[in-house]
Coordinates of N, CA and C in Angstrom, one line a residue:
X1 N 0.9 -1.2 0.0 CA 0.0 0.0 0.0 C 0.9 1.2 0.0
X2 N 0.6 2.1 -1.1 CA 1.2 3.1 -1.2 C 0.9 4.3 -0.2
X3 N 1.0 5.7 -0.2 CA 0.9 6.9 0.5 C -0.9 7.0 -0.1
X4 N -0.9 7.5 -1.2 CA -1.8 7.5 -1.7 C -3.1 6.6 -1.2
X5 N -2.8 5.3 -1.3 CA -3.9 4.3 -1.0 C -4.5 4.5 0.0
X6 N -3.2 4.8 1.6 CA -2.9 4.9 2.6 C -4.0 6.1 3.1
X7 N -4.1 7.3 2.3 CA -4.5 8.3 2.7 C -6.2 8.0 2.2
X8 N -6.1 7.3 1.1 CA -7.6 6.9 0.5 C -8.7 6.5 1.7
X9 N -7.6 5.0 2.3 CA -8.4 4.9 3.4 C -8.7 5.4 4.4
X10 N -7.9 6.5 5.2 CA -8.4 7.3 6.2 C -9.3 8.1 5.6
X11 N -9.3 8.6 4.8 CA -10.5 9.6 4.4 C -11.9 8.8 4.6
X12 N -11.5 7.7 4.1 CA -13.5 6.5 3.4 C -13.7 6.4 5.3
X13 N -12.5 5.9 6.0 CA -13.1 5.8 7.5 C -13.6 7.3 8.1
X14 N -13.2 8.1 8.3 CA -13.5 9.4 8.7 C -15.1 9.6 7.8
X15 N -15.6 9.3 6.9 CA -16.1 9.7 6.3 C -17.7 8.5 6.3
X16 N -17.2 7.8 6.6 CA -17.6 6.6 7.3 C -18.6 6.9 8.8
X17 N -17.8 7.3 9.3 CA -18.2 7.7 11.0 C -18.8 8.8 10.3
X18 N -18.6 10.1 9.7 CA -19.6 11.4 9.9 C -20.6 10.8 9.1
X19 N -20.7 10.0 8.1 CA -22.1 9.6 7.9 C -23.1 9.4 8.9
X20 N -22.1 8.0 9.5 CA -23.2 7.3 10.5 C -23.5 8.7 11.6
X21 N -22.7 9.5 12.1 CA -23.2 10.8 12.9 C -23.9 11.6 12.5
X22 N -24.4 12.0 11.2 CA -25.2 12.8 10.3 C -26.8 12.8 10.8
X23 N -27.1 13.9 11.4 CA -28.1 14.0 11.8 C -28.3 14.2 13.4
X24 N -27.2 13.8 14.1 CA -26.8 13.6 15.5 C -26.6 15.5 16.2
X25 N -26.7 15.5 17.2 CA -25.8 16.3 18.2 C -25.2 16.0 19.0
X26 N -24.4 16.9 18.5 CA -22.1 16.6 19.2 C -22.4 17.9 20.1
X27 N -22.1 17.1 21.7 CA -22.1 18.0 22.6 C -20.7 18.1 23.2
X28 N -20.5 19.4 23.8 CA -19.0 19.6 24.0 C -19.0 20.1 25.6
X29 N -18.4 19.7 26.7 CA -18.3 19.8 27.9 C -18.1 21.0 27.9
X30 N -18.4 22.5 27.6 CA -17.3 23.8 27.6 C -18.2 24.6 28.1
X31 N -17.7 25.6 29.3 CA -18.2 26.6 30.5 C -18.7 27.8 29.2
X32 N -17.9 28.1 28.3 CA -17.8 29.5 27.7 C -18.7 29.1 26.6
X33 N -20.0 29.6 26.4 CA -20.8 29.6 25.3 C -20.8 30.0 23.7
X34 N -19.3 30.5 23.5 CA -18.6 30.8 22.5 C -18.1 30.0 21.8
X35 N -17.0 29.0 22.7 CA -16.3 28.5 22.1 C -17.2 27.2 22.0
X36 N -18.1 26.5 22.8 CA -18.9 25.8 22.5 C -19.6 25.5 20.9
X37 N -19.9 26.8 20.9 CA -20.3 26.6 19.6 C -19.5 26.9 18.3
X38 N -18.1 27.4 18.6 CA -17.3 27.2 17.5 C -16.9 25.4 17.5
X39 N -16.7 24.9 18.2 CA -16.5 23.4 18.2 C -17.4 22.9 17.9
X40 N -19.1 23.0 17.9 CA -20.4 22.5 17.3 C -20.2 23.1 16.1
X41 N -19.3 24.1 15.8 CA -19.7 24.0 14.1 C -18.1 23.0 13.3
X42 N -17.3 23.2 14.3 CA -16.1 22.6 13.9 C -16.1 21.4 13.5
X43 N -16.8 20.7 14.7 CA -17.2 18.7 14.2 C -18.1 18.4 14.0
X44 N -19.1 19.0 13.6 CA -20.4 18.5 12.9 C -19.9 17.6 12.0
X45 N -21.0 16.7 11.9 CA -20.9 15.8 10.3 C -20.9 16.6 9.1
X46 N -21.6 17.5 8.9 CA -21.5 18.2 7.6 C -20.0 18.9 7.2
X47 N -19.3 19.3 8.5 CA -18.0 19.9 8.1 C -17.0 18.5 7.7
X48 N -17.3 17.7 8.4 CA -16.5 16.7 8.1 C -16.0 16.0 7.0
X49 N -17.4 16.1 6.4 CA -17.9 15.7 5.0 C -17.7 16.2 4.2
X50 N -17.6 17.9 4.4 CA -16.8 19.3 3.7 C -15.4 18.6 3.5
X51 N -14.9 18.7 4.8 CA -13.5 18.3 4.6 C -13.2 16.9 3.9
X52 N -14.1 15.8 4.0 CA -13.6 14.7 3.3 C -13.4 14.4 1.8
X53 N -14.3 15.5 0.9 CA -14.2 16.0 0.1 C -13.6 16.7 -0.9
X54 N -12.6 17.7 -0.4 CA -11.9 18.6 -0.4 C -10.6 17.6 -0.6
X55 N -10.6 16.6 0.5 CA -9.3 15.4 0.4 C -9.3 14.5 -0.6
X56 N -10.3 14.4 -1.0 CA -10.7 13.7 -2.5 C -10.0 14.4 -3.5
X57 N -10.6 15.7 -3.4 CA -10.3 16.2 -4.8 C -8.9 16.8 -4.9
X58 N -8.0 16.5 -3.3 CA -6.6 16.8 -3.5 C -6.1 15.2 -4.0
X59 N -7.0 14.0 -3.7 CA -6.2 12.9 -4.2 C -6.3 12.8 -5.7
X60 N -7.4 13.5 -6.7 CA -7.7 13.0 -7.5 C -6.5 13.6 -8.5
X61 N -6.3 14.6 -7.9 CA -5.8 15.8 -8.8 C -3.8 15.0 -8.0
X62 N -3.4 14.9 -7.0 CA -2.3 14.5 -6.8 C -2.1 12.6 -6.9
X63 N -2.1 12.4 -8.5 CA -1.9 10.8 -8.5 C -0.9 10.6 -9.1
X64 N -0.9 8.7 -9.6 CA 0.5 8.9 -10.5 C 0.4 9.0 -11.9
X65 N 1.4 9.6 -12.4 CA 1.0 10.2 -13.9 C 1.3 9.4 -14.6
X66 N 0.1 9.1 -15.3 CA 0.3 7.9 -16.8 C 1.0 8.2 -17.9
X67 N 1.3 9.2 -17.8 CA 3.0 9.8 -19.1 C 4.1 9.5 -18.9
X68 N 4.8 9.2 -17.3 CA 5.9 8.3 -17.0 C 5.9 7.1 -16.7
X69 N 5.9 6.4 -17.8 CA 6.2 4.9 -17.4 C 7.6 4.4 -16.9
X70 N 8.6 5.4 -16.8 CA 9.4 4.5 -16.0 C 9.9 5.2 -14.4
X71 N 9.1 5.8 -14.1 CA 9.1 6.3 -12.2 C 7.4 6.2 -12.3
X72 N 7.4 6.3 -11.0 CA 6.0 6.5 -10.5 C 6.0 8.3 -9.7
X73 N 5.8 9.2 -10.6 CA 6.0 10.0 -10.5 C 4.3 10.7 -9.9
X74 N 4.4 12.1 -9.8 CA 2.8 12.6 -9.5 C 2.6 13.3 -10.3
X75 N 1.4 13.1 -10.9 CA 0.5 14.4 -11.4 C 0.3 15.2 -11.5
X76 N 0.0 15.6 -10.4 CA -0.4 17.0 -9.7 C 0.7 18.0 -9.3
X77 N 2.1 17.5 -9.1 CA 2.7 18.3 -8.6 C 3.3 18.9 -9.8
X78 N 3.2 19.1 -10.9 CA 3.1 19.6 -11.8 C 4.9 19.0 -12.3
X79 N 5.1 19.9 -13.8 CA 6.5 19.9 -13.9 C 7.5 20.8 -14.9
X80 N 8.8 20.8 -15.5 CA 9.5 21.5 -15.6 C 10.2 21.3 -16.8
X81 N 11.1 22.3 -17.1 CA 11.7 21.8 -18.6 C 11.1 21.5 -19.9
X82 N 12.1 21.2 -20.8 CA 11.5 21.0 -21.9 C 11.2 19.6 -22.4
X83 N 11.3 18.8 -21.2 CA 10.8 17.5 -21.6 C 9.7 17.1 -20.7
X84 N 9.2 18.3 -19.7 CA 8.3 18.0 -18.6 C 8.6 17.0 -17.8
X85 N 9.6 16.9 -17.7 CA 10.0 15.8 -16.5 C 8.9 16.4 -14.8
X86 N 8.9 15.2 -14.4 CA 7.5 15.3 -13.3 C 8.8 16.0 -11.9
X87 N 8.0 17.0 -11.0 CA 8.9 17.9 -10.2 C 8.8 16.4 -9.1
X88 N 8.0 15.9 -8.8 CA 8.2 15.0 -8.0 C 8.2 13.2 -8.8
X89 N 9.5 12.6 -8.4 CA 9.3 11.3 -9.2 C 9.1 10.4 -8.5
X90 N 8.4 10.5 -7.0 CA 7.8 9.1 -6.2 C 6.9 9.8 -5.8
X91 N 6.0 9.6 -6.1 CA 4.4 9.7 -5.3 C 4.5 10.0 -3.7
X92 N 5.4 8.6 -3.5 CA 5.1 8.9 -1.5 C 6.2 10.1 -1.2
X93 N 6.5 11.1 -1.8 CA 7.2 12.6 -1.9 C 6.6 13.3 -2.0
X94 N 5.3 13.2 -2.6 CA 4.6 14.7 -2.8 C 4.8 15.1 -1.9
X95 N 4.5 16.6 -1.7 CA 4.2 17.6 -0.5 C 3.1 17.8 0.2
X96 N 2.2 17.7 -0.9 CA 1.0 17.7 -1.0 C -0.1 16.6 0.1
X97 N 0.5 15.2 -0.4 CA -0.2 14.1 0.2 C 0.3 14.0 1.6
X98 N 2.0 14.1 1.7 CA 2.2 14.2 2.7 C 1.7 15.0 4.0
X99 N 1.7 16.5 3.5 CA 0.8 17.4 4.6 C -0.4 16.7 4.8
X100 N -1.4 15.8 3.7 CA -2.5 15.5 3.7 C -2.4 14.5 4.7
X101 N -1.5 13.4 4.8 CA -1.3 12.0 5.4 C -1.3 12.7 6.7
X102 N -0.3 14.0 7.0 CA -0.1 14.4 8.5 C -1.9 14.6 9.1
X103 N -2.3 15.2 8.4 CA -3.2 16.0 8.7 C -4.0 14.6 9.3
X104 N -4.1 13.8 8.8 CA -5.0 12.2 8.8 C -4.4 11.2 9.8
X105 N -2.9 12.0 10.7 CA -2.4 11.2 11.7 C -1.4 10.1 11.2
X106 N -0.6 10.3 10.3 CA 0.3 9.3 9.8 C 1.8 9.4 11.0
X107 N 2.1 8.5 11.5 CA 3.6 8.5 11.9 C 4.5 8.4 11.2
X108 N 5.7 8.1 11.6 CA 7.0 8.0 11.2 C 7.3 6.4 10.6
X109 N 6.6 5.4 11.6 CA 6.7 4.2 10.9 C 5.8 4.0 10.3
X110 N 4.9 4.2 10.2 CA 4.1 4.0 8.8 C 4.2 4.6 7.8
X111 N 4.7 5.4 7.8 CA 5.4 6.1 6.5 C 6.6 5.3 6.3
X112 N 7.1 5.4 6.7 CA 8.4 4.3 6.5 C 8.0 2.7 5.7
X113 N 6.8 2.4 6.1 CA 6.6 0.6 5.9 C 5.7 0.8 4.9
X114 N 5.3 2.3 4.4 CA 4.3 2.3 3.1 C 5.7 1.7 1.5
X115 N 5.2 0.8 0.9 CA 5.1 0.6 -0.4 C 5.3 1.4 -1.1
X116 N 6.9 1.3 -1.9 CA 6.8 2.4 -3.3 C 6.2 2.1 -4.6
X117 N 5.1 3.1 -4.8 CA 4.7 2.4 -5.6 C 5.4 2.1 -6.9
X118 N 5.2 1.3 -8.3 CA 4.7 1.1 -8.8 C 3.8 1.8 -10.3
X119 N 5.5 2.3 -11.1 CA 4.8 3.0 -12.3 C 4.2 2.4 -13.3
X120 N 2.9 3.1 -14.2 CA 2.3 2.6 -14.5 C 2.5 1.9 -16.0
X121 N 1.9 0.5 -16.0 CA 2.8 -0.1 -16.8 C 1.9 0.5 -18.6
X122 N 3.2 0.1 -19.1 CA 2.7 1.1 -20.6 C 1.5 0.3 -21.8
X123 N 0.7 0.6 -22.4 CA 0.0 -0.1 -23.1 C 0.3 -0.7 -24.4
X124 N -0.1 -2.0 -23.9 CA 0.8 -3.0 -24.9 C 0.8 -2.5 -26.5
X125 N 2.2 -2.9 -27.3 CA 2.1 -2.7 -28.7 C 1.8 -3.9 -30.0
X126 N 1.4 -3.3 -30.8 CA 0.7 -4.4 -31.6 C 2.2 -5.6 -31.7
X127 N 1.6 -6.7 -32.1 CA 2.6 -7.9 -32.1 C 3.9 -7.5 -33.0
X128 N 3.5 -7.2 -34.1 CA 4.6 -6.7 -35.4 C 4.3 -5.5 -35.4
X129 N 5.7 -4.8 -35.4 CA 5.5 -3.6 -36.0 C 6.8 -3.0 -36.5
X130 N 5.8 -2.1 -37.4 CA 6.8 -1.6 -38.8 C 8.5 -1.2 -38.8
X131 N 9.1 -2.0 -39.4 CA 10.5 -1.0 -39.7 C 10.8 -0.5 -40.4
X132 N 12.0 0.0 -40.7 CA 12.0 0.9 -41.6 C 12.1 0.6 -43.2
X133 N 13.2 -1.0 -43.2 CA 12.4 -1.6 -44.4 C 11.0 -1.8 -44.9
X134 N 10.1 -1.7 -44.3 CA 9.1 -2.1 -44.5 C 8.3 -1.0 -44.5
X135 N 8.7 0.2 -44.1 CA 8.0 1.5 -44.4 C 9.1 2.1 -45.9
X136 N 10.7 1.5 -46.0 CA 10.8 2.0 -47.6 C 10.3 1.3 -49.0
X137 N 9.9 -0.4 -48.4 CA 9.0 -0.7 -49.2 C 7.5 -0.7 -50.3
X138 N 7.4 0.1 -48.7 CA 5.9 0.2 -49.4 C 5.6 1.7 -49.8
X139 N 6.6 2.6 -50.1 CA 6.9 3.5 -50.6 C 7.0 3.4 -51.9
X140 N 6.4 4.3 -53.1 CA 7.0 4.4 -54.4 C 8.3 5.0 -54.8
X141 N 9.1 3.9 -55.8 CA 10.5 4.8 -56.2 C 10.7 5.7 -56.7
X142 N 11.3 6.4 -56.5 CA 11.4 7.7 -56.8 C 11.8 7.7 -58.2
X143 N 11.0 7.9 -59.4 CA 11.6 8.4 -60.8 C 12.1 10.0 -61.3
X144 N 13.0 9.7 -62.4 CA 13.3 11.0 -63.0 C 13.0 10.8 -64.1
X145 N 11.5 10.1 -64.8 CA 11.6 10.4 -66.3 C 10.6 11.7 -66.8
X146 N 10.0 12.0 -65.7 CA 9.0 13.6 -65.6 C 9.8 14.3 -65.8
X147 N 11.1 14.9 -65.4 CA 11.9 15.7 -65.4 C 12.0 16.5 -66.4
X148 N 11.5 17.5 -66.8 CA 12.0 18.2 -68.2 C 13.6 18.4 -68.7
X149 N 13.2 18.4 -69.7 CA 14.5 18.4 -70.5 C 15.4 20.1 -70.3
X150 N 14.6 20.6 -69.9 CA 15.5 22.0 -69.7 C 16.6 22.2 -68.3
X151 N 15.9 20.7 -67.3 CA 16.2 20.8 -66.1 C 17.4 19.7 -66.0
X152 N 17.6 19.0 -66.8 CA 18.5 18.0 -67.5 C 19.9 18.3 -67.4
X153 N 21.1 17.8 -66.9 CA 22.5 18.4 -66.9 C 22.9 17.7 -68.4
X154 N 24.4 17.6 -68.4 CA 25.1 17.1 -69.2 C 25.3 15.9 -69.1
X155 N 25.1 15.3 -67.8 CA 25.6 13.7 -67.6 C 24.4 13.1 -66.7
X156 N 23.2 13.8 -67.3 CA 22.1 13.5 -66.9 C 21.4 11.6 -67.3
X157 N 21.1 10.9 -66.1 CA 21.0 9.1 -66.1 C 19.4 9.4 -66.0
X158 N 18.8 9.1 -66.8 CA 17.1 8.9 -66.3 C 17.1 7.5 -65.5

């Protein structure tokens, strides 16, 4: 399991639980009637859901890019040069997912024992294909009997 996967799943569980809470009241032990209710709007299910969301549409957009078949590079983090080489070439590097993983409670050994992924393999090519004999064959020869006679040298070979 990659970073990516890794973060997939805490989202579906988090998202998971504010379902099944959806419709509930979350009461908060607190003296001061203020901050009470910044915490009832903080963990409601609906914000949760906001934010589960929001994590989706950072995974959807930070994946691995199917233009490099030989790293498992990311998508999202965009890239550089004149051959677009990907700014990040392992997925479990992004910036992006990482802050995301922290934010979802990842340690140090689990990050460590995640799986690299896994670039994506390239789509198969037809069984035969063309070389370059076989693309000068099926080419017509080139003649010079069109050639006008004005355009003709001295030691001109038709």
């Amino acid at each position: 399991m990659d970073l990516h996967t890794w973060i997939t799943q805490q989202v579906e569980a988090v998202e998971a639980g504010a379902r099944d809470a959806l419709g509930e009241d979350v009461f908060f032990d607190v003296t001061d009637e203020r901050t009470a209710q910044h915490y009832q709007r903080a963990g409601s299910p609906e914000v949760v859901l906001r934010r589960c969301e929001a994590d989706r549409r950072i995974l959807a957009r930070h994946r691995l890019d199917p233009n490099f078949a030989y790293e498992a590079a990311c998508y999202g983090c965009g890239t550089y040069g004149d051959l677009d080489l990907s700014n990040v070439d392992n997925i479990n590097d992004c910036p992006e997912l990482l802050d995301l993983a922290h934010a979802h409670g990842i340690t140090p050994d689990v990050l460590a024992g995640l799986d690299q992924p896994q670039p994506p393999r390239p789509a198969p090519r037809s069984e035969r294909r063309l070389g370059l004999g076989d693309i000068l064959a099926a080419t017509n020869p080139i003649t010079t009997s069109d050639v006008p006679e004005a355009l003709r040298g001295p030691r001109w070979k038709p």
